[in-house]
Coordinates of C-alpha atoms and ligand atoms in Angstrom, one line a residue:
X253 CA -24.5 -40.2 16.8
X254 CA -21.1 -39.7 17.7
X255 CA -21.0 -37.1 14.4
X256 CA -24.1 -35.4 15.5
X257 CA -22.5 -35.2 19.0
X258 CA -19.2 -33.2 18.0
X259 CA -21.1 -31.1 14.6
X260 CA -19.9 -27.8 14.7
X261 CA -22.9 -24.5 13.3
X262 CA -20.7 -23.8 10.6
X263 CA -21.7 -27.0 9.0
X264 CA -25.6 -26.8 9.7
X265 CA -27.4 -28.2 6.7
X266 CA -30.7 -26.4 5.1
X267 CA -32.6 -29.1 6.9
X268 CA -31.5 -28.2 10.4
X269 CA -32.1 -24.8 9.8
X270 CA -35.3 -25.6 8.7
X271 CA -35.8 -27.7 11.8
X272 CA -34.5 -24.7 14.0
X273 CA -37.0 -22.6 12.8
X274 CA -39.8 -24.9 13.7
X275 CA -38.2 -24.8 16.9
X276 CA -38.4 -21.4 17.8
X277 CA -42.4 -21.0 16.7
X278 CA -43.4 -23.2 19.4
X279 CA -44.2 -21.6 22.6
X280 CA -45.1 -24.2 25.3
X281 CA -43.3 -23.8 28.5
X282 CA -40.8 -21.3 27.1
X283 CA -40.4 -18.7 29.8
X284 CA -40.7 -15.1 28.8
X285 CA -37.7 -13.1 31.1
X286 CA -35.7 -16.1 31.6
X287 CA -33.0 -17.1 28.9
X288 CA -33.2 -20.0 26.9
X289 CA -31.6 -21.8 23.9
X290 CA -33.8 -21.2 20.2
X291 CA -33.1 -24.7 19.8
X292 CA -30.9 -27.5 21.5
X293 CA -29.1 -27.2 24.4
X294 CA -27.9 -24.5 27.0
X295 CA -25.8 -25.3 29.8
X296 CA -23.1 -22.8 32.1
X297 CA -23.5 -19.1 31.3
X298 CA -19.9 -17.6 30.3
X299 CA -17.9 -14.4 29.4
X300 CA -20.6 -12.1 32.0
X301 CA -18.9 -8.7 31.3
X302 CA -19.9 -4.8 30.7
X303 CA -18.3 -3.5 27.6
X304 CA -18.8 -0.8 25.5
X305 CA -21.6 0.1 27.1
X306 CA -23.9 -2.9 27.3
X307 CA -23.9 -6.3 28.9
X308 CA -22.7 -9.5 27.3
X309 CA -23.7 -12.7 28.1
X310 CA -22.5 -15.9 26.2
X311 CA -23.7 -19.6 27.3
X312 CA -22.6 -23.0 26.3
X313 CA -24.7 -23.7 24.1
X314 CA -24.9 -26.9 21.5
X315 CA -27.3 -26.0 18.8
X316 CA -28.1 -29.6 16.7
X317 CA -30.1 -31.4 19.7
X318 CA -30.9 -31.4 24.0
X319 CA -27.8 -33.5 25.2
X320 CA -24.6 -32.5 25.8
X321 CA -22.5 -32.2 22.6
X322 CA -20.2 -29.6 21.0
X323 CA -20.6 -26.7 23.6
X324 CA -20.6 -23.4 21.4
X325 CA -20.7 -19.6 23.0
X326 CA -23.9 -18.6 22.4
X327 CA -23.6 -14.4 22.4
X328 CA -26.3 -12.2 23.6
X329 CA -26.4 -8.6 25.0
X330 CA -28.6 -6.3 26.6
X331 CA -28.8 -2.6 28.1
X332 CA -30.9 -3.4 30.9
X333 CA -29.8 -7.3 31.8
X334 CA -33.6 -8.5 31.1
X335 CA -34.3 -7.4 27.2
X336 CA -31.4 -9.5 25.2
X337 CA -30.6 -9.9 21.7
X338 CA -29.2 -13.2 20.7
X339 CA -26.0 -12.9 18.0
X340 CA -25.5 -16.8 17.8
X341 CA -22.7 -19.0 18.6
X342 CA -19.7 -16.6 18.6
X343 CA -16.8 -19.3 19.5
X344 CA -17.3 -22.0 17.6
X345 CA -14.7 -24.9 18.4
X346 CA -13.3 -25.5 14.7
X347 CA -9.3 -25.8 16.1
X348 CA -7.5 -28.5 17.6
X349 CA -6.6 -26.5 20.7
X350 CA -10.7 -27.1 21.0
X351 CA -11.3 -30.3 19.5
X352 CA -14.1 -31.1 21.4
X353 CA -16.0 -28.3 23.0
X354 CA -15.2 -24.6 23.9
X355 CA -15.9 -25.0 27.3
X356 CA -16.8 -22.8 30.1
X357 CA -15.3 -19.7 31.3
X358 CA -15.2 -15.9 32.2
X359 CA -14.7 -12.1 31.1
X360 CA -11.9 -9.6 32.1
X361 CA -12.6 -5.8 30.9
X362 CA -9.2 -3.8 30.8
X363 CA -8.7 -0.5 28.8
X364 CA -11.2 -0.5 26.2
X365 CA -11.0 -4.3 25.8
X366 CA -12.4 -7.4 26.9
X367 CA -10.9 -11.0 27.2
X368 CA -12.7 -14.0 27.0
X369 CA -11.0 -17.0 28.7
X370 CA -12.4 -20.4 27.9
X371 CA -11.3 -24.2 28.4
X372 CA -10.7 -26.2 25.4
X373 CA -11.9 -29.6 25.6
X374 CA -9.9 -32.3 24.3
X375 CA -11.2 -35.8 24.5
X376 CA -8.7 -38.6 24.0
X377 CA -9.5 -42.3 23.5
X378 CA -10.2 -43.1 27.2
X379 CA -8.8 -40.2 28.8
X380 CA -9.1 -36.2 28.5
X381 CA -7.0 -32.8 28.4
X382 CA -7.8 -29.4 29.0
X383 CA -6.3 -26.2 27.2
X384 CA -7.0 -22.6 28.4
X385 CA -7.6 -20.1 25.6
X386 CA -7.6 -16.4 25.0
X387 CA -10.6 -15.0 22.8
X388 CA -11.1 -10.6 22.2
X389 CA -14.8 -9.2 22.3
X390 CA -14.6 -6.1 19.4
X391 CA -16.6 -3.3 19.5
X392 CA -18.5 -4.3 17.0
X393 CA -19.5 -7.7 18.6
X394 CA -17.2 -9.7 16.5
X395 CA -15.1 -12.7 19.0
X396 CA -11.5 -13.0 17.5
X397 CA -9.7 -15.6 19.1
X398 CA -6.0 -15.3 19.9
X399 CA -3.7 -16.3 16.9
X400 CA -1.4 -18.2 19.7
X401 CA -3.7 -19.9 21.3
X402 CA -3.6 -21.9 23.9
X403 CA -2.3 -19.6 26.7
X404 CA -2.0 -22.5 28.9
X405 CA -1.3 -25.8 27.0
X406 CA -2.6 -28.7 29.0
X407 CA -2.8 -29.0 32.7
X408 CA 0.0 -28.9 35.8
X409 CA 1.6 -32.2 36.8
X410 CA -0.3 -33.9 39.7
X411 CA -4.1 -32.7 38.1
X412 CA -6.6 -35.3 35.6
X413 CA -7.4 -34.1 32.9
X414 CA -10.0 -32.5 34.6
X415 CA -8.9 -28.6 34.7
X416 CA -11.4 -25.5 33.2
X417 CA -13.7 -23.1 33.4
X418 CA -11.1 -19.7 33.9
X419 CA -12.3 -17.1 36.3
X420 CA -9.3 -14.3 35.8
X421 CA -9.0 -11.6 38.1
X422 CA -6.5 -8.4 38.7
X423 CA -4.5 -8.2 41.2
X424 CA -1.9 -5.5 41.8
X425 CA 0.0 -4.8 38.4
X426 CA -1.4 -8.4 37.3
X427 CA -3.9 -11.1 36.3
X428 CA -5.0 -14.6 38.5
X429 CA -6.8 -16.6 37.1
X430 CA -8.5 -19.7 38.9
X431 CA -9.4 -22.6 37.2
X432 CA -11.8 -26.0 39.0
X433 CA -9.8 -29.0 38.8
X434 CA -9.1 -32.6 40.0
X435 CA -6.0 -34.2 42.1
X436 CA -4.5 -36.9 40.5
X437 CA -3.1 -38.1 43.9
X438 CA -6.8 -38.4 46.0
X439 CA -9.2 -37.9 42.8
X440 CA -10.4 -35.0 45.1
X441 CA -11.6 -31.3 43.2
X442 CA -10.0 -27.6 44.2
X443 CA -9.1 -25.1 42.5
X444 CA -5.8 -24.4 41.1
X445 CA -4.1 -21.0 40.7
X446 CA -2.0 -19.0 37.7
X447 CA -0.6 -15.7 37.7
X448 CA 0.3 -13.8 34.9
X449 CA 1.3 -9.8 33.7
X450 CA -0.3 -9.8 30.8
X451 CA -3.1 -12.1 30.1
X452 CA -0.6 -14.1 27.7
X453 CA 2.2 -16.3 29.7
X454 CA 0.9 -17.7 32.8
X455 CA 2.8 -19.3 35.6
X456 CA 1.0 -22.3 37.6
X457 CA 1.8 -21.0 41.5
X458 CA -0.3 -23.8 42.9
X459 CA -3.7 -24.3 44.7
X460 CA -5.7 -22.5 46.3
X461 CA -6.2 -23.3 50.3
X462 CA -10.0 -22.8 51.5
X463 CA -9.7 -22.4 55.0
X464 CA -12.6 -24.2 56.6
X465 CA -14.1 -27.8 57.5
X466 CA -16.7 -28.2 56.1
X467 CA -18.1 -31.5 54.2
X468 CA -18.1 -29.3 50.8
X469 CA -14.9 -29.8 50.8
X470 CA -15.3 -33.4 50.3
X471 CA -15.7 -33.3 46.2
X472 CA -14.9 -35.5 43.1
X473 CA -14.6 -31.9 41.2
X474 CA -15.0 -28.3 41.6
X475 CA -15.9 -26.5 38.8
X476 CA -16.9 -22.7 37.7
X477 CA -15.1 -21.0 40.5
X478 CA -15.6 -17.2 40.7
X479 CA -14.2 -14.7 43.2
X480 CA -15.7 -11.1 43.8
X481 CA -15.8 -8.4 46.5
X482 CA -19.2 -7.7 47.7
X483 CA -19.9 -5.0 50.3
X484 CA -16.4 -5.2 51.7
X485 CA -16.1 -8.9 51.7
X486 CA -14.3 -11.5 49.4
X487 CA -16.6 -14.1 47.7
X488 CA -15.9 -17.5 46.5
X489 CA -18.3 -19.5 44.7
X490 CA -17.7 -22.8 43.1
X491 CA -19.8 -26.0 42.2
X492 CA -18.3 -28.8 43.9
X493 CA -19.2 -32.7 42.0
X494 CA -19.9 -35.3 44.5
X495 CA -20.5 -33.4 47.9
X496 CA -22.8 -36.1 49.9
X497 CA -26.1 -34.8 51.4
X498 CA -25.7 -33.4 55.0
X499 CA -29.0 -32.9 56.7
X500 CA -31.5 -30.6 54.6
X501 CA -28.1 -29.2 52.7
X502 CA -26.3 -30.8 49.2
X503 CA -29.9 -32.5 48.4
X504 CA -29.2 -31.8 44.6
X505 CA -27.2 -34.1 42.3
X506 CA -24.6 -30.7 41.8
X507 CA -24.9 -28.1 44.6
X508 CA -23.4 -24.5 44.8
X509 CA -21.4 -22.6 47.6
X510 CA -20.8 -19.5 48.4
X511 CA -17.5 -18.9 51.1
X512 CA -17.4 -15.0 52.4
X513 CA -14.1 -14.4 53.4
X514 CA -10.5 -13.2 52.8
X515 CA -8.3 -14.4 50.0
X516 CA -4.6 -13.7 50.2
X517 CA -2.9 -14.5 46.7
X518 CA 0.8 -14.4 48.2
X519 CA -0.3 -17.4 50.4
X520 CA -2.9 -18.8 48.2
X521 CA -5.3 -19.1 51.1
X522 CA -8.8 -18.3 51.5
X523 CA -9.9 -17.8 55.2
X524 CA -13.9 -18.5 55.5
X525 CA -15.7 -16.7 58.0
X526 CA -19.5 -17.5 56.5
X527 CA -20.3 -19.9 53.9
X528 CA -23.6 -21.9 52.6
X529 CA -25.4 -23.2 49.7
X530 CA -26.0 -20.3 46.9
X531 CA -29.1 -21.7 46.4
X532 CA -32.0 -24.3 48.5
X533 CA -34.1 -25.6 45.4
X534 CA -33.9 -28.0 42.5
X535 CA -32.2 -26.3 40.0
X536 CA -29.3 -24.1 40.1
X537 CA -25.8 -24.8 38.9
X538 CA -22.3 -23.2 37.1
X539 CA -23.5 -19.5 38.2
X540 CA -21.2 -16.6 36.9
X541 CA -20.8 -12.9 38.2
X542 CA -20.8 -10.2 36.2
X543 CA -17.1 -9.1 35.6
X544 CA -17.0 -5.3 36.1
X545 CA -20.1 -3.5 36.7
X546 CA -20.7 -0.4 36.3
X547 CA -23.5 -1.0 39.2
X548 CA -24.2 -3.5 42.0
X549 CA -22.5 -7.0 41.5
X550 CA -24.4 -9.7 39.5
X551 CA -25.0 -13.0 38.8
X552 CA -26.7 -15.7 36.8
X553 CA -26.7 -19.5 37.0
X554 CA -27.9 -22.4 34.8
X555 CA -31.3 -23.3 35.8
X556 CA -30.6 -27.2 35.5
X557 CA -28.1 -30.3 35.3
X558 CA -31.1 -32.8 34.7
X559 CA -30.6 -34.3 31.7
X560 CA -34.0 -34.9 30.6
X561 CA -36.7 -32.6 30.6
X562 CA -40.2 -32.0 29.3
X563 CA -39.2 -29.1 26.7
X564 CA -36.7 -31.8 25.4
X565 CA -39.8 -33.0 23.0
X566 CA -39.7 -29.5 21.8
X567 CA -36.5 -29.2 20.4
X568 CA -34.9 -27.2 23.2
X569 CA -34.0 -27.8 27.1
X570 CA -32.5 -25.1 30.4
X571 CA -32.5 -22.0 30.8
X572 CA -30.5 -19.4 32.9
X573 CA -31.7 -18.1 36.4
X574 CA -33.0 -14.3 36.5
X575 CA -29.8 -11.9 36.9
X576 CA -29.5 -11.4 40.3
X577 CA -28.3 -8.6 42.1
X578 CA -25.6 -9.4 44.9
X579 CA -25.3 -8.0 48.7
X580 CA -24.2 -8.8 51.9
X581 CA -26.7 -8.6 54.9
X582 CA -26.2 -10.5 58.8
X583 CA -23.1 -12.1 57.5
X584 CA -25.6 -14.2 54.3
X585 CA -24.8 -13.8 50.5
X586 CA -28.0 -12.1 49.2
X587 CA -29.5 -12.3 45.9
X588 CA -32.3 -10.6 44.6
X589 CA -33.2 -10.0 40.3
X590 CA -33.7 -5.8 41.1
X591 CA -33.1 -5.1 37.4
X592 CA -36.4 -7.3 36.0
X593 CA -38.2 -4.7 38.3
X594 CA -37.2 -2.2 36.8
X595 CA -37.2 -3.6 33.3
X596 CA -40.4 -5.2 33.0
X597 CA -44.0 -3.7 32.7
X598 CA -46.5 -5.3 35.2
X599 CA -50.3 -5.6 34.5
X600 CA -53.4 -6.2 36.8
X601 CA -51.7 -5.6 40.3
X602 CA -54.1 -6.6 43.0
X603 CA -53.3 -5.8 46.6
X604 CA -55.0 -8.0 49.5
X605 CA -54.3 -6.0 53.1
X606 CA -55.2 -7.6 56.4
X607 CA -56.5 -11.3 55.1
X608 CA -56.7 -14.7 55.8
X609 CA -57.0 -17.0 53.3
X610 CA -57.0 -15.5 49.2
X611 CA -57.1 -17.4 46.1
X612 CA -56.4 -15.9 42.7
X613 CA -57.5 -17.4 39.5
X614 CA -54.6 -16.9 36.7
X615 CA -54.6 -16.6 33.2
X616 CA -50.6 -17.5 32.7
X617 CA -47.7 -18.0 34.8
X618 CA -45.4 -15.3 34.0
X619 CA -46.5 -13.3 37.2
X620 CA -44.7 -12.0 40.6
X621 CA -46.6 -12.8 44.2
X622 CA -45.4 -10.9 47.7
X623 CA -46.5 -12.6 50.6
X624 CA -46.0 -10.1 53.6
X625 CA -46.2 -11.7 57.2
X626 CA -45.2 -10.7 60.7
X627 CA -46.6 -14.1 61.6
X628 CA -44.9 -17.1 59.9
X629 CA -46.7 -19.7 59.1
X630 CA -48.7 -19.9 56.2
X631 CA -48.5 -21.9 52.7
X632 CA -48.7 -21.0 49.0
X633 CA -49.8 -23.1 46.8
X634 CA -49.4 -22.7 43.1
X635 CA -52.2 -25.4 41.7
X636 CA -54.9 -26.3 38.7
X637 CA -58.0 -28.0 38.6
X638 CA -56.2 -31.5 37.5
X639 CA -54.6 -31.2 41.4
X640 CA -51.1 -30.4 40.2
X641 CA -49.7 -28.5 42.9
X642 CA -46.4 -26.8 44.0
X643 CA -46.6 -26.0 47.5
X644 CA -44.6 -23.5 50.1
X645 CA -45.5 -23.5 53.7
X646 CA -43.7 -21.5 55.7
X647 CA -43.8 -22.5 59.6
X648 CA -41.8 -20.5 61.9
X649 CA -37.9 -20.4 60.8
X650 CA -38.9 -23.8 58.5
X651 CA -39.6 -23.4 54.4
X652 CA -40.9 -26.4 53.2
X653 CA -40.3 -26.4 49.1
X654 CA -42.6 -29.5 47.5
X655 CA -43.1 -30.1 43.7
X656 CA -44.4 -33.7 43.9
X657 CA -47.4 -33.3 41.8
X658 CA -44.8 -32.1 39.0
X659 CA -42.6 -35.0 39.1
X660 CA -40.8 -35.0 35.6
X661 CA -37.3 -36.6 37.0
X662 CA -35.4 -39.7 35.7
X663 CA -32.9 -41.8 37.2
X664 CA -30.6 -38.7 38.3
X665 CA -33.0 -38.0 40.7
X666 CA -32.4 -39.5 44.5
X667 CA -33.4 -36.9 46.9
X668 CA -37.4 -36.3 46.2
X669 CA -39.5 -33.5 45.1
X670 CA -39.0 -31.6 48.6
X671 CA -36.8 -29.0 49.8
X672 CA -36.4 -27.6 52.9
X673 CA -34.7 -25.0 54.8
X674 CA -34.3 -23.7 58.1
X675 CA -33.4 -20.6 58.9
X676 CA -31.4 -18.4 61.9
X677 CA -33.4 -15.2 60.7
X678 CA -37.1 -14.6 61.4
X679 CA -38.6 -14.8 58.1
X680 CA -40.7 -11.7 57.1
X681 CA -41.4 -11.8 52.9
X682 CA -41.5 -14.2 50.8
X683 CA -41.1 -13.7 46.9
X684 CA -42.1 -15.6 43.6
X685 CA -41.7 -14.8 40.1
X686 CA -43.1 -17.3 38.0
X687 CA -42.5 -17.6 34.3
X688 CA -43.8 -19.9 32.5
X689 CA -41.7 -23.3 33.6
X690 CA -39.6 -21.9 36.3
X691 CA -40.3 -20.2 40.0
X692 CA -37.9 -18.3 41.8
X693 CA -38.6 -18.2 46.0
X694 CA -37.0 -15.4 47.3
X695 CA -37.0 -15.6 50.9
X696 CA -36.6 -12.2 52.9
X697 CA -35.3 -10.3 49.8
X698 CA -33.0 -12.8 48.8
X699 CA -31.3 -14.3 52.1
X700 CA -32.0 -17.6 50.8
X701 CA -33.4 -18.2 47.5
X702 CA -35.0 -21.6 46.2
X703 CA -35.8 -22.2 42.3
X704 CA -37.4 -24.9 41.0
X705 CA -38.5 -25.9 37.2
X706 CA -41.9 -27.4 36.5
X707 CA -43.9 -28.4 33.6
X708 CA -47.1 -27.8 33.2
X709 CA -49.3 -29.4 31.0
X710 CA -52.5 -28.1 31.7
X711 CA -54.3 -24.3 32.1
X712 CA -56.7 -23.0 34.5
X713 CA -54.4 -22.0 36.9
X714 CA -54.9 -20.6 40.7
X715 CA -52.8 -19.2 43.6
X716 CA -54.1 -19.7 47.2
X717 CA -52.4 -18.1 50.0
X718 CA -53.5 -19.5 53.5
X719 CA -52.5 -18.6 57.2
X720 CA -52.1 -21.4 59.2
X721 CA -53.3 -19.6 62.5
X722 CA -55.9 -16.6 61.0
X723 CA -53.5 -14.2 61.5
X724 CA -53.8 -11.1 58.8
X725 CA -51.3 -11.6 55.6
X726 CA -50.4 -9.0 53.2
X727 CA -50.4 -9.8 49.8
X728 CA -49.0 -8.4 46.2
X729 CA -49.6 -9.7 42.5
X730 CA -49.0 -8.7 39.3
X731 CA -48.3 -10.3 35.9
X732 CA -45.2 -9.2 34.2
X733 CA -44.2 -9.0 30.9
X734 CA -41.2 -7.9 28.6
Ligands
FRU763 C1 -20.5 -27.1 34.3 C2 -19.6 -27.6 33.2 C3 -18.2 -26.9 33.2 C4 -17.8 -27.1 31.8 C5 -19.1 -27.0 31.0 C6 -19.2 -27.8 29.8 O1 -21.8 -27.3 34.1 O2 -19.4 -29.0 33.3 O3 -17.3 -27.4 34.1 O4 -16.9 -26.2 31.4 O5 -20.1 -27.4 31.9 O6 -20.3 -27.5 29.1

């Protein structure tokens, strides 16, 4: 087991390549737009950048089985951010500055080149370190990583072991570069700050200050920060470890935030003025922004942390969120996946103007439903003739989320099959792409998104759309396809 757990691709045997190709010809529950591993197991998506004129994604990835072993950098790229071609693991942990996992961590594009930082995991006997390393994208796709690696050899006095996932940002005539981390002194997370001038020698300057009380601050860990400017504001985003559940918020075992804001590198501080949970549903974790972008900011998260799921029995578990376009509107983080619009072809688009209750027999689940209402309160239901069900009423400023009929959770799982959220806006549109095993809710374009995984078993699908008090629903469908 415990070789099996730290293999490395390079020493794949003609039997697991054999096995990975079984893998990949099975199609149940695979979604079609969504990203997921060809066989084993995908976790944080990494290195988010636009470089010689495509995007590049790379995940953690381990190849050999669905638990979490070696992490690799899966590498995949695309010109549209919803047609990607998969180039295989491109850092493969083979050095001792990695001995156990290339871990997660971001892109930096800077004349004609782009830098991939990444943590290398070291595991000790009952203890761990963390190094930070320096890889090169080439134009040609190839990942060379830097001959004098690590750049930052273990972590700062006063932090665990406990220190990774680089974010590295410019500022003025240099680099910053935030890292998640854990105090040794209260076991609490933050997130720690370098600066450097040249991407090479970094100089720990201390950690970062969010300005705000709020119970997220309350965390075993942080992990995956990321900081971006959004329609004139600063965003912070990080996954905090052990935040406990406060009313309908944190109901997740990991839970993300978003803090808009100000961040002032001379005084390390960053001064909230808005902050929430990135997303209200079941399954959303590590996201990453898109480095430079020759458009609208980006991001895409891991659609998971369970650690057992239904596709496990098929050789592969997760997959990534939809990329989703960022914006700031009435002081919320906004998210909405513009570019699978424009990407994919839709078939079979019915319209439904004016009516009260509509049902929709489907022939698969990869498919995208607009519920229009200037009345709120009315209920989707997404169901089959065995009485699975996933359910979304809407009532007022309330969104009720409820997968119980698709209960596939284990132990991890404390806080039920229901979501719900309420909301200071008057809610308007609701959203849903579907694909195959996971549902995005988009909730007036994005102002508060839910997703949610489910596993279904059986066919014969419908959709049935009901106001609550007659009044007259508009209502879009199509299936899409890539
Ligand atoms: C988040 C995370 C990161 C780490 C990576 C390891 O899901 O735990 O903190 O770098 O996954 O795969």
């Amino acid at each position: 087991m415990q070789e099996l757990k730290y293999k490395t691709i390079n020493l794949a045997s003609e039997y697991d390549f054999d096995n990975f190709e079984k893998i990949k010809e099975k199609s149940k529950y695979r979604p079609k737009f969504h990203i997921t591993p060809p066989h084993g197991l995908l976790n944080d998506p990494n290195g988010f950048c636009y470089f010689n004129n495509q995007y590049h994604l790379f995940y953690q990835w381990f190849p050999f089985d669905t638990f979490h072993g070696m992490k690799h950098w899966m590498h995949l790229t695309s010109t549209d951010l919803c047609n990607w071609q998969e180039h295989g693991s491109k850092i493969t942990p083979i050095e001792s500055y990695e001995s156990h996992g290339a871990y997660s961590g971001a892109a930096v594009v800077e004349d004609e080149q782009a830098f991939l930082f990444y943590t290398g995991n070291i595991k000790l006997d009952s203890d761990r370190d963390a190094n930070q390393c320096l890889a090169l994208l080439n134009a040609d796709n190839s990942v060379t990583k830097y001959a004098g690696n690590p750049v930052i050899k273990s972590v700062p006095q006063g932090y665990t072991g406990h220190v990774r996932d680089p974010k590295v940002v410019k500022h003025g005539e240099g680099y910053v570069m935030l890292l998640g981390a854990q105090r040794e002194a209260d076991m609490q997370g933050c997130i720690i700050v370098y600066q450097s001038n040249d991407m090479i020698d970094w100089v720990f300057k201390g950690e970062l200050d969010i300005k705000v009380t709020a119970p997220f601050l309350h965390a075993y860990m942080f992990e995956c920060p990321d900081l971006l400017q959004v329609d004139g504001h600063d965003v912070l985003i990080f996954s905090p470890q052990g935040v406990e559940p406060n009313e309908f918020r944190f109901h997740n075992k990991f839970n993300v935030i978003y803090c808009l804001g100000q961040i002032d590198f001379d005084s390390l501080t960053f001064t909230v003025k808005h902050w929430d949970e990135l997303d209200r549903g079941f399954d959303f974790y590590a996201p990453q922004t898109l480095a430079n972008t020759p458009d609208s900011p980006t991001l895409i998260a891991w659609a998971g942390t369970d650690e057992e799921l239904p596709s496990m029995e098929l050789g592969w578990i997760h997959c990534l969120t939809l990329p989703r376009r960022l914006s700031v509107k009435n002081h919320r983080l906004c998210q909405f996946p513009d570019q699978l619009f424009n990407a994919a072809n839709s078939h079979h688009q019915l319209n439904f103007q004016d009516v009260t209750n509509q049902s929709i027999e489907l022939s698969n689940l990869s498919f995208y439903l607009m519920v229009n209402s200037n009345q709120n309160d009315f209920s989707i239901s997404l169901n089959n003739k065995k009485g699975r069900e996933i359910n979304i009423s809407i009532n007022k400023n309330r969104v009720i989320l409820n997968r119980k009929n698709y209960d596939h959770h284990n132990s991890d799982w404390k806080f039920g099959n229901e979501r719900q959220l309420d909301t200071n806006y008057e809610i308007n549109n609701i959203k849903i792409i579907s694909d195959e095993s996971i549902l995005e809710v988009y909730i007036n374009d994005g102002m508060d998104v839910f997703t949610c995984l489910f596993f279904p078993d059986e066919t014969d699908h419908q959709i049935e759309v009901s106001s609550d008090k007659n009044k007259p629903l508009d209502i879009e469908f199509k299936y899409l396809t890539i």
